[in-house]
Amino acid sequence: MIFDENQRAVIEAPPGSMLVTAGPGSGKTAVLTHRIRYLNEKYKIPYEKILVITFTKAAAKQMKSRFESQNECESRVTFCTFHSFFYSIIKDFDNSEFSIISQNEKLNILKTVLLDEDIDVDHVDTGILLDEISKVKNLDRDIADHHSVILEKERFLKIYTSYENEKRARKLLDYDDFVLFAYEIFEKDRSFFEKWKKKYEYCLIDEFQDINYKQYSLVIKLFKDKKVFAVGDEDQSIYAFRGSSSDICIKFKKDFNADVYKLVTNYRSSKKIVESSVKLISNNTLRFDKQIVSSKDSALGECFVRRFDSYMDEYDAMADLIKEGSERGKSIAVLLRTNNIPDALKYSFLKKKVEFVSETPANSNSDSECIKDILTYFKLSTGENTYKNLLRIANKPNRYISREFLSSCKEKENKYDDSFSYVNLYRNSKNKTYLATNIFKLEKHLKELKKLSSFEGLMYVLNVIGYEKYLFEKKSKCLKDIEEIKNLCREFESKEELTEYFELMSGVNEKCTTLVSAKSFDGNNIISSFLNDKKGSDNNSQSVKANENDICKSIPSIITIHAAKGREWDEVYIPDLNEGNIPHKKAVSKEEIEEERRLFYVAMTRAKEKLFIGCVKDIERNVHPSLFFEELKR
């Protein structure tokens, strides 16, 4: 393998402590594996005395496989993740059985603890609370100093302590516990610590920017007077929610008196993509000064940064380009900030006949009960007068129109289908004046609703008919769905178009959940059969039976930016570069904004040939381009 000057300098450096800042696509894995061989051949460090740590099982397996293929041998080097390394320490000290706690077990224990403290579980976001507990374990601070965002300080401390005690009593561990237990063991048993300290002479750590303070403290404890090779990129530190911090890279240089080497040539991305990504990340302050350059010809590659008037315009333009790239056999990914595919994006793909592989849930607002109610009002206003529709909204808000009354009316209806007539409703309510009055008001409201656009109609249902008040009285939790339909009402002028859109998306999401099991394609959900007509069952079955590799080559992927880290595609599409999305609405402080910028930088640098970035500017909707969009356009 041919290495450039910077890569050779890293591989052939003396076996001291080193910090290698490796930009995206700089060949760091190849450099690391060749460095191992060089340490053995030049400096006679035994392979069994070399420890290589990374962050995922897949990455550890890949490095081991690559090292063995390069050296045509079965490796005696220890390749592992931080979690497996710490777990091996725990098992070596205490051979009793521990179990890894599941997410459901975490929630059940936490809910039990909350109930014991007389805290209403329904009024506490248990997901956020578990995240806080995890973050406290990984940060280099005393729990007594932690300020919870959802509980009083003392109460959080009590919940945390009870939760952890219950886990230990059941011999349950989560991944955050591994480093804490290992540290406790070393503090408790000095001879055991010395045994592990002598086990390895040299430690290499991949993706060093993802390390958290607790993990780093144990690295210092084991290897402070030895040598550590740390390779990573502080610009790609994107796991602050797990306790990682980009400033650990900078701290490492001082703690280990480490020499700093830089891998600055990007062999993955085109010059235009590299220049745009560098322009963005240069706005961060907590980073080493380095200038990444592309190895590719300057004439190759495309980088589009575009602003649109609406989300639908953005998604339609993106779908056209994706379809073109897919037909040319390009590997393609759409990277999302959150783990939720917008319905409007799926709708654009559907219209343009673009198939895709999704690694995110196929949830849809079309399944929302309140959206179904609003659409039912629209259907009734446009002439879909069925008892099924009437029954759904009859008492939303309450009109005292009982199921029994409607059943009786249906029996007396001189029709062979489910349709109803207002004449029949009035005739059957003649002995109940209040009921006839309510039916008259409903008919009048629906006649007025028929004249209105979808957005005007939505406001009419919410405010005049009183559906919003009904939701408030029922303490409904679907206000976010109302906001979603408000946005879509601006995309679809007519109520018929909006109704058709939701019905179509409901069908798409139903097929997403039934077409193929998660196990069939290693956790991926395939969305392809919705492109066929309702009679295309043979095509559907052929799609399911198709070889996984063939599907992934021809069908674009939709995944989160976090899940895209360490991967690459010919073409990458990043939609919705808007305030509140990227950067996320929860990012407020300067440090949080810089983390979001690093996340966006990671997304940009996944692209090899084409990068498409879209955003929306809609003053009426209060939708504004991200500050990152402005930075890229300067």
XYZ file of C-alpha atoms in Angstrom:
634
model
C 0.000 0.000 0.000
C 1.286 3.475 -0.889
C 1.247 6.073 1.911
C 1.759 9.817 1.703
C 4.461 11.640 3.648
C 2.236 12.415 6.663
C 0.939 8.854 6.856
C 4.464 7.384 6.742
C 5.581 9.787 9.472
C 2.828 8.460 11.754
C 3.501 4.801 10.981
C 7.258 5.060 11.463
C 7.371 7.366 14.493
C 9.236 6.140 17.624
C 6.988 4.318 20.148
C 6.195 7.384 22.238
C 2.795 8.834 23.042
C 1.206 10.348 19.952
C -1.927 12.284 19.127
C -2.859 11.876 15.483
C -5.518 14.287 14.283
C -6.983 12.446 11.329
C -9.449 14.319 9.141
C -12.312 12.580 7.323
C -11.227 10.093 4.667
C -7.565 10.360 5.660
C -6.906 6.599 5.846
C -6.497 6.463 9.620
C -7.514 2.786 9.924
C -4.847 1.708 7.418
C -2.275 3.860 9.195
C -3.210 2.395 12.584
C -2.967 -1.243 11.450
C 0.392 -0.651 9.720
C 1.606 1.156 12.838
C 0.992 -2.045 14.857
C 3.158 -4.087 12.503
C 5.915 -1.442 12.554
C 6.014 -1.435 16.378
C 6.520 -5.189 16.355
C 9.092 -5.393 13.554
C 11.140 -2.258 14.330
C 10.863 -2.008 18.122
C 10.175 -5.681 18.982
C 7.039 -4.987 20.975
C 5.258 -8.379 21.189
C 1.868 -8.481 19.528
C 0.275 -9.903 22.673
C 1.463 -6.779 24.533
C -0.399 -4.434 22.186
C -3.941 -3.277 22.990
C -6.167 -1.647 20.356
C -9.384 -0.006 21.548
C -12.210 1.471 19.508
C -15.860 2.291 20.128
C -17.953 -0.224 18.238
C -17.796 -3.979 17.919
C -18.007 -3.670 14.135
C -15.012 -1.304 14.016
C -12.933 -3.594 16.252
C -13.815 -6.581 14.086
C -12.982 -4.673 10.901
C -9.577 -3.562 12.207
C -8.710 -7.077 13.351
C -9.715 -8.501 9.975
C -7.732 -5.875 8.082
C -4.644 -6.409 10.226
C -4.765 -10.170 9.773
C -5.236 -9.894 5.998
C -2.285 -7.506 5.729
C -0.029 -9.793 7.747
C -1.458 -13.168 6.685
C -1.634 -14.391 10.264
C -4.000 -14.927 13.151
C -3.643 -11.855 15.293
C -2.273 -12.001 18.833
C -3.061 -8.301 19.205
C -6.053 -7.508 21.427
C -8.682 -5.663 19.393
C -11.663 -4.628 21.507
C -14.164 -1.929 22.374
C -13.943 0.130 25.549
C -16.974 -1.708 26.887
C -15.572 -5.175 26.224
C -12.186 -4.169 27.668
C -13.702 -2.970 30.928
C -16.047 -5.941 31.088
C -13.085 -8.324 30.786
C -11.525 -6.568 33.796
C -14.744 -7.027 35.807
C -15.062 -10.707 34.863
C -11.411 -11.362 35.677
C -11.924 -9.920 39.149
C -15.374 -11.325 39.890
C -16.534 -14.382 37.964
C -20.104 -14.158 39.267
C -22.833 -13.718 36.687
C -23.890 -10.245 35.630
C -26.556 -9.468 33.043
C -26.737 -6.523 30.672
C -29.870 -4.547 31.454
C -32.403 -4.013 28.666
C -34.131 -0.724 27.952
C -37.435 -2.097 29.225
C -35.794 -3.227 32.465
C -34.294 0.249 32.889
C -37.705 1.859 32.481
C -39.429 -0.595 34.824
C -36.874 -0.086 37.598
C -36.956 3.691 37.173
C -40.764 3.777 37.269
C -40.758 1.677 40.445
C -38.293 4.068 42.084
C -40.354 7.096 41.022
C -43.526 5.564 42.461
C -41.710 4.852 45.747
C -40.900 8.572 45.861
C -44.552 9.495 45.159
C -43.654 10.987 41.804
C -46.311 10.778 39.090
C -44.675 8.748 36.301
C -46.984 10.287 33.690
C -45.555 13.740 34.434
C -41.884 12.783 34.158
C -40.057 12.156 30.901
C -38.357 8.885 31.869
C -36.294 8.907 28.681
C -34.693 12.238 29.576
C -34.182 11.053 33.155
C -32.343 7.901 31.987
C -30.205 10.052 29.688
C -29.317 12.268 32.642
C -28.363 9.256 34.759
C -26.139 8.002 31.927
C -24.500 11.382 31.411
C -23.750 11.798 35.122
C -21.885 8.482 35.104
C -19.738 9.477 32.158
C -18.858 13.016 33.189
C -15.911 13.838 35.407
C -17.974 15.425 38.162
C -19.552 14.526 41.477
C -23.201 13.548 41.242
C -23.971 15.984 44.049
C -23.011 18.797 41.661
C -25.434 17.717 38.945
C -28.419 19.960 38.246
C -31.249 17.969 36.720
C -33.434 19.637 34.093
C -36.602 17.877 35.279
C -36.148 17.172 39.032
C -34.965 19.123 42.046
C -31.285 18.552 42.854
C -31.828 16.532 46.045
C -34.628 14.512 44.553
C -32.561 13.589 41.505
C -29.749 12.411 43.786
C -32.173 10.201 45.714
C -33.709 8.759 42.515
C -30.248 8.124 41.052
C -29.034 6.330 44.198
C -32.149 4.167 44.538
C -32.099 3.285 40.831
C -28.434 2.233 40.919
C -28.846 0.249 44.160
C -31.776 -1.657 42.673
C -29.742 -2.513 39.567
C -26.840 -3.811 41.605
C -29.144 -5.843 43.826
C -30.435 -7.585 40.699
C -26.891 -7.991 39.292
C -27.764 -5.861 36.290
C -25.239 -3.673 34.506
C -25.570 -1.127 31.750
C -22.685 -0.146 29.507
C -21.976 2.977 31.573
C -21.365 0.777 34.616
C -18.420 -1.074 33.078
C -15.891 1.720 33.425
C -17.165 2.648 36.912
C -16.904 -0.945 38.169
C -13.466 -1.390 36.650
C -12.251 1.809 38.311
C -13.704 0.727 41.676
C -11.976 -2.652 41.386
C -8.595 -1.058 40.677
C -9.024 1.269 43.649
C -10.021 -1.625 45.900
C -7.330 -4.167 44.947
C -3.832 -2.809 44.270
C -2.274 -6.148 43.300
C -5.050 -6.794 40.790
C -4.485 -3.334 39.333
C -0.742 -3.983 38.971
C -1.502 -7.225 37.151
C -3.536 -5.385 34.525
C -1.072 -2.547 34.322
C 1.668 -4.993 33.287
C -0.569 -6.756 30.780
C 0.094 -4.331 27.902
C 3.077 -2.256 26.825
C 1.438 -0.122 24.162
C -2.133 1.079 23.671
C -3.665 2.377 20.460
C -7.062 4.117 20.654
C -9.149 4.695 17.538
C -11.871 7.386 17.284
C -10.281 9.072 20.274
C -12.574 12.090 19.980
C -15.464 9.899 21.201
C -13.852 9.078 24.554
C -15.553 10.382 27.706
C -13.958 11.579 30.929
C -14.512 8.350 32.881
C -12.958 6.248 30.125
C -10.106 8.715 29.821
C -9.433 8.608 33.568
C -8.977 4.828 33.376
C -6.657 5.169 30.361
C -4.528 7.558 32.425
C -4.542 5.157 35.377
C -3.358 2.199 33.279
C -1.040 3.872 30.780
C 0.167 7.199 32.233
C 3.771 6.008 32.529
C 3.553 4.002 29.292
C 2.795 4.970 25.716
C -0.538 5.694 24.055
C -1.232 6.229 20.372
C -4.490 8.212 20.084
C -5.972 8.780 16.657
C -9.097 10.790 16.058
C -10.514 14.112 14.998
C -11.810 16.639 17.492
C -13.905 18.076 14.655
C -15.904 14.820 14.610
C -16.673 14.646 18.330
C -20.469 14.259 18.295
C -21.346 12.272 21.412
C -21.608 14.919 24.133
C -24.850 13.260 25.256
C -22.705 10.238 26.188
C -20.158 12.398 27.984
C -17.563 12.680 25.212
C -15.831 15.996 24.767
C -13.621 17.377 22.025
C -11.369 19.063 24.580
C -10.128 15.637 25.792
C -8.059 15.501 22.585
C -6.414 18.752 23.626
C -6.047 17.574 27.239
C -4.376 14.338 26.096
C -1.507 16.250 24.467
C -0.580 17.775 27.833
C -1.269 14.754 30.072
C 0.853 12.368 28.002
C 3.364 14.922 26.693
C 2.318 13.641 23.292
C 3.671 14.624 19.911
C 0.967 15.802 17.523
C 0.793 14.477 13.970
C -1.734 15.524 11.350
C -3.319 13.533 8.550
C -4.726 16.302 6.390
C -5.356 14.713 3.003
C -8.931 13.614 2.381
C -8.927 10.667 -0.045
C -12.722 10.310 0.071
C -14.360 13.588 -0.917
C -14.036 15.906 -3.886
C -12.295 19.255 -3.572
C -15.575 21.236 -3.547
C -17.012 19.089 -0.742
C -13.815 19.338 1.316
C -13.607 23.108 0.903
C -17.245 23.585 1.957
C -16.887 21.340 5.005
C -13.697 23.131 6.084
C -15.415 26.496 5.653
C -18.105 25.301 8.051
C -15.985 23.685 10.770
C -13.524 26.589 10.826
C -16.214 28.515 12.737
C -15.590 26.283 15.780
C -13.074 27.523 18.332
C -12.235 24.363 20.332
C -10.108 22.608 17.717
C -6.577 22.170 16.408
C -5.537 24.432 13.578
C -5.398 22.274 10.465
C -6.216 22.670 6.813
C -7.778 19.594 5.200
C -7.149 19.183 1.471
C -8.641 16.822 -1.103
C -6.598 14.387 -3.158
C -9.191 14.520 -5.951
C -9.088 16.486 -9.193
C -10.568 19.964 -8.677
C -12.922 19.536 -11.642
C -14.666 16.539 -10.104
C -17.498 16.567 -7.599
C -20.501 18.755 -6.849
C -21.646 20.612 -3.757
C -25.097 22.233 -3.788
C -26.349 24.495 -1.005
C -29.881 25.590 -1.889
C -32.758 27.457 -0.286
C -36.418 26.664 -1.054
C -39.762 28.323 -0.371
C -41.369 25.184 1.081
C -40.458 21.734 2.354
C -42.334 20.147 -0.525
C -40.256 22.097 -3.061
C -37.095 21.015 -1.249
C -38.035 17.339 -1.084
C -39.238 17.256 -4.695
C -35.947 18.721 -5.958
C -33.992 16.300 -3.820
C -36.050 13.319 -5.010
C -35.388 14.233 -8.656
C -31.626 14.298 -8.100
C -31.685 11.083 -6.051
C -33.658 9.282 -8.730
C -31.122 10.373 -11.348
C -28.174 9.235 -9.207
C -29.839 5.946 -8.345
C -30.432 5.187 -12.028
C -26.705 5.751 -12.612
C -25.909 3.158 -9.938
C -24.560 5.598 -7.358
C -24.546 4.751 -3.654
C -26.774 7.366 -2.000
C -27.729 8.387 1.541
C -30.203 10.904 2.917
C -28.996 12.018 6.358
C -31.493 13.258 8.948
C -30.820 15.090 12.213
C -33.432 13.117 14.148
C -34.727 9.569 14.077
C -37.916 10.418 12.215
C -38.592 10.534 8.476
C -40.912 13.453 7.576
C -44.091 12.273 5.896
C -43.658 14.958 3.232
C -40.262 13.502 2.319
C -41.748 10.029 1.883
C -44.553 11.576 -0.146
C -42.084 13.232 -2.543
C -40.245 9.936 -2.969
C -43.557 8.250 -3.675
C -44.542 10.800 -6.334
C -41.145 10.564 -8.018
C -41.101 6.746 -7.780
C -37.929 6.674 -5.683
C -37.432 3.510 -3.612
C -35.396 3.711 -0.415
C -33.994 1.710 2.477
C -34.782 3.140 5.894
C -32.803 2.587 9.089
C -35.209 4.867 10.971
C -38.716 4.023 12.248
C -41.573 4.222 9.762
C -43.729 6.279 12.122
C -46.264 8.600 10.563
C -48.443 11.446 11.724
C -51.119 9.909 9.527
C -51.678 7.466 12.400
C -52.552 10.302 14.786
C -56.106 10.100 16.109
C -56.632 13.865 16.051
C -55.426 14.119 12.447
C -57.851 11.339 11.542
C -60.621 13.351 13.232
C -59.788 16.511 11.278
C -59.601 14.605 8.004
C -63.002 13.051 8.785
C -64.484 16.552 9.144
C -62.971 17.378 5.753
C -64.418 14.229 4.202
C -67.899 14.960 5.545
C -67.701 18.522 4.236
C -66.837 17.282 0.751
C -69.710 14.809 0.564
C -68.414 11.561 2.101
C -71.554 11.257 4.230
C -71.111 7.819 5.769
C -72.195 6.616 9.171
C -68.618 5.505 9.776
C -67.363 9.081 9.308
C -70.223 10.569 11.295
C -69.678 8.161 14.203
C -66.003 9.159 14.412
C -66.610 12.879 15.011
C -70.208 12.865 16.301
C -69.129 13.799 19.833
C -65.893 15.621 19.144
C -66.953 17.986 20.645
C -69.874 16.417 22.508
C -73.221 16.669 20.701
C -75.000 13.875 22.601
C -75.257 11.855 19.387
C -74.996 8.331 20.742
C -73.830 5.209 18.938
C -77.260 3.664 19.624
C -79.011 6.630 17.991
C -76.870 6.345 14.842
C -77.423 2.570 14.699
C -81.157 3.139 14.872
C -80.983 5.760 12.134
C -78.949 3.441 9.926
C -81.537 0.672 10.280
C -84.274 3.048 9.094
C -82.188 4.467 6.227
C -83.654 3.379 2.884
C -80.206 2.746 1.406
C -78.058 -0.298 0.771
C -74.729 1.339 1.636
C -73.299 3.142 4.677
C -74.367 6.624 3.593
C -76.680 8.770 5.687
C -79.114 11.615 4.979
C -79.718 14.570 7.277
C -83.462 14.169 6.642
C -83.339 10.739 8.252
C -81.319 12.067 11.209
C -83.828 14.868 11.819
C -86.784 12.482 11.493
C -85.344 10.180 14.182
C -84.487 13.031 16.562
C -87.936 14.716 16.470
C -88.682 13.874 20.114
C -85.378 15.332 21.303
C -85.128 19.012 20.444
C -81.542 19.400 21.736
C -80.408 16.534 19.486
C -82.088 17.975 16.382
C -80.512 21.344 17.165
C -77.033 19.809 17.440
C -77.471 17.918 14.155
C -78.608 21.162 12.490
C -75.482 22.982 13.794
C -73.224 20.196 12.564
C -74.804 20.281 9.095
C -74.441 24.061 8.971
C -70.779 23.878 10.065
C -69.979 21.261 7.432
C -71.605 23.388 4.700
C -69.420 26.347 5.715
C -66.356 24.102 5.923
C -66.918 23.005 2.320
C -66.246 26.564 1.070
C -62.852 26.890 2.769
C -59.280 26.012 1.800
C -57.491 23.332 3.791
C -55.768 25.810 6.136
C -58.904 27.940 6.605
C -60.839 24.733 7.121
C -58.420 23.524 9.779
C -58.783 26.793 11.698
C -62.567 26.508 11.350
C -62.620 22.977 12.792
C -60.301 23.949 15.640
C -61.861 27.269 16.634
C -65.444 27.510 15.329
C -66.533 23.888 15.590
C -64.610 23.674 18.876
C -62.306 20.712 18.275
C -59.307 22.403 19.913
C -61.307 23.046 23.090
C -62.378 19.400 23.019
C -58.697 18.304 22.868
C -57.848 20.621 25.766
C -60.644 19.256 27.918
C -59.563 15.693 27.102
C -55.959 16.619 27.985
C -54.858 15.332 24.611
C -51.126 15.037 23.883
C -51.404 15.537 20.128
C -50.674 19.272 19.861
C -47.500 18.510 17.871
C -49.679 16.689 15.347
C -51.860 19.776 15.013
C -48.733 21.816 14.243
C -47.742 19.255 11.611
C -51.092 19.401 9.863
C -51.000 23.211 9.964
C -47.739 23.098 8.024
C -49.123 20.598 5.528
C -52.274 22.662 5.022
C -50.038 25.359 3.593
C -48.577 22.829 1.162
C -51.971 21.514 0.007
C -54.520 24.181 -0.876
C -57.556 21.909 -1.152
C -58.972 19.661 1.547
C -59.282 16.827 -0.993
C -55.534 16.947 -1.782
C -54.637 16.958 1.903
C -56.935 14.022 2.641
C -55.551 12.077 -0.312
C -51.997 12.779 0.906
C -52.634 11.379 4.403
C -54.463 8.328 3.101
C -51.604 7.612 0.732
C -48.998 8.020 3.467
C -50.991 5.783 5.798
C -50.874 3.067 3.159
C -47.149 3.546 2.668
C -46.395 3.224 6.388
C -48.624 0.162 6.708
C -46.597 -1.513 3.947
C -43.350 -0.439 5.634
C -44.266 -2.435 8.721
C -45.545 -5.527 6.911
C -43.317 -5.849 3.854
C -40.253 -7.270 5.548
C -39.169 -8.131 9.083
C -36.347 -6.193 10.706
C -34.220 -9.337 10.925
C -34.381 -9.967 7.190
C -32.051 -7.125 6.369
C -30.086 -6.587 9.564
C -32.400 -4.025 11.082
C -33.276 -2.145 7.890
C -36.858 -1.460 6.899
C -37.403 -1.637 3.158
C -39.850 0.678 1.481
C -40.255 -0.376 -2.098
C -43.568 -2.116 -2.634
C -45.542 1.112 -2.332
C -44.237 1.991 -5.776
C -46.153 -0.940 -7.252
C -49.905 -0.989 -7.786
C -52.207 -2.805 -5.397
C -52.108 -5.929 -7.545
C -48.332 -6.120 -7.650
C -47.953 -8.808 -4.981
C -45.521 -10.811 -7.136
C -43.232 -7.813 -7.416
C -43.390 -7.329 -3.644
C -42.334 -10.889 -2.934
C -39.487 -10.608 -5.441
C -38.339 -7.441 -3.672
C -38.257 -9.260 -0.339
C -36.325 -12.181 -1.811
C -33.785 -9.961 -3.534
C -30.215 -10.174 -2.374
C -29.419 -7.610 0.342
C -26.281 -6.345 -1.365
C -28.071 -5.799 -4.684
C -30.802 -3.789 -2.938
C -28.333 -1.603 -1.086
C -26.463 -0.828 -4.309
C -29.535 0.354 -6.160
C -31.734 1.866 -3.447
C -30.830 5.011 -1.455
C -30.589 4.816 2.352
C -32.290 7.152 4.830
C -30.470 7.228 8.177
C -29.561 9.596 10.990
C -26.332 11.577 10.929
C -25.135 9.802 14.074
C -25.637 6.413 12.409
C -23.749 7.619 9.320
C -20.500 8.220 11.193
C -17.651 6.112 9.823
C -19.499 5.422 6.571
C -19.403 6.927 3.066
C -21.518 7.211 -0.084
C -21.084 8.547 -3.608
C -23.881 11.043 -3.031
C -25.163 12.500 0.239
C -28.331 14.576 0.694
C -28.938 16.630 3.855
C -32.405 18.219 4.010
C -33.848 20.812 6.393
C -30.781 22.842 7.339
C -33.084 25.044 9.393
C -32.973 26.609 12.824
C -34.470 24.161 15.325
C -33.384 21.160 13.281
C -29.675 21.749 12.547
C -28.685 23.092 15.009
C -31.273 21.285 17.108
C -33.687 23.424 19.093
C -32.208 22.104 22.353
C -28.749 23.446 21.467
C -28.512 26.794 23.242
C -25.016 27.329 24.628
C -21.914 28.009 22.560
C -20.605 24.504 23.351
C -23.870 22.913 22.196
C -23.862 24.918 18.953
C -20.284 23.810 18.279
C -21.319 20.192 18.854
C -24.133 20.630 16.311
C -21.661 22.136 13.854
C -19.386 19.115 14.289
C -22.374 16.845 13.681
C -23.187 18.667 10.467
C -19.509 18.492 9.467
C -19.613 14.706 9.890
C -22.694 14.586 7.652
C -21.040 16.662 4.925
C -17.863 14.588 4.899
C -19.699 11.303 4.243
C -20.022 12.352 0.574
C -17.516 11.319 -2.072
C -18.811 12.866 -5.303
C -21.972 14.878 -4.701
C -23.280 16.757 -1.667
C -26.733 18.333 -1.658
C -27.792 20.566 1.249
C -31.272 22.057 1.365
C -33.077 24.480 3.639
C -36.412 26.303 3.683
C -37.208 29.962 4.201
C -40.868 30.595 4.990
C -41.496 33.791 6.956
C -45.211 33.050 7.360
C -44.419 29.737 9.053
C -41.516 31.182 11.035
C -39.147 28.765 9.275
C -35.649 30.172 8.857
C -32.387 28.870 7.387
C -29.809 27.660 9.882
C -26.854 29.807 10.845
C -24.775 27.010 9.271
C -26.463 27.781 5.940
C -25.344 31.383 6.265
C -21.789 30.260 7.098
C -21.647 28.081 3.981
C -22.972 30.857 1.730
C -20.457 33.491 2.860
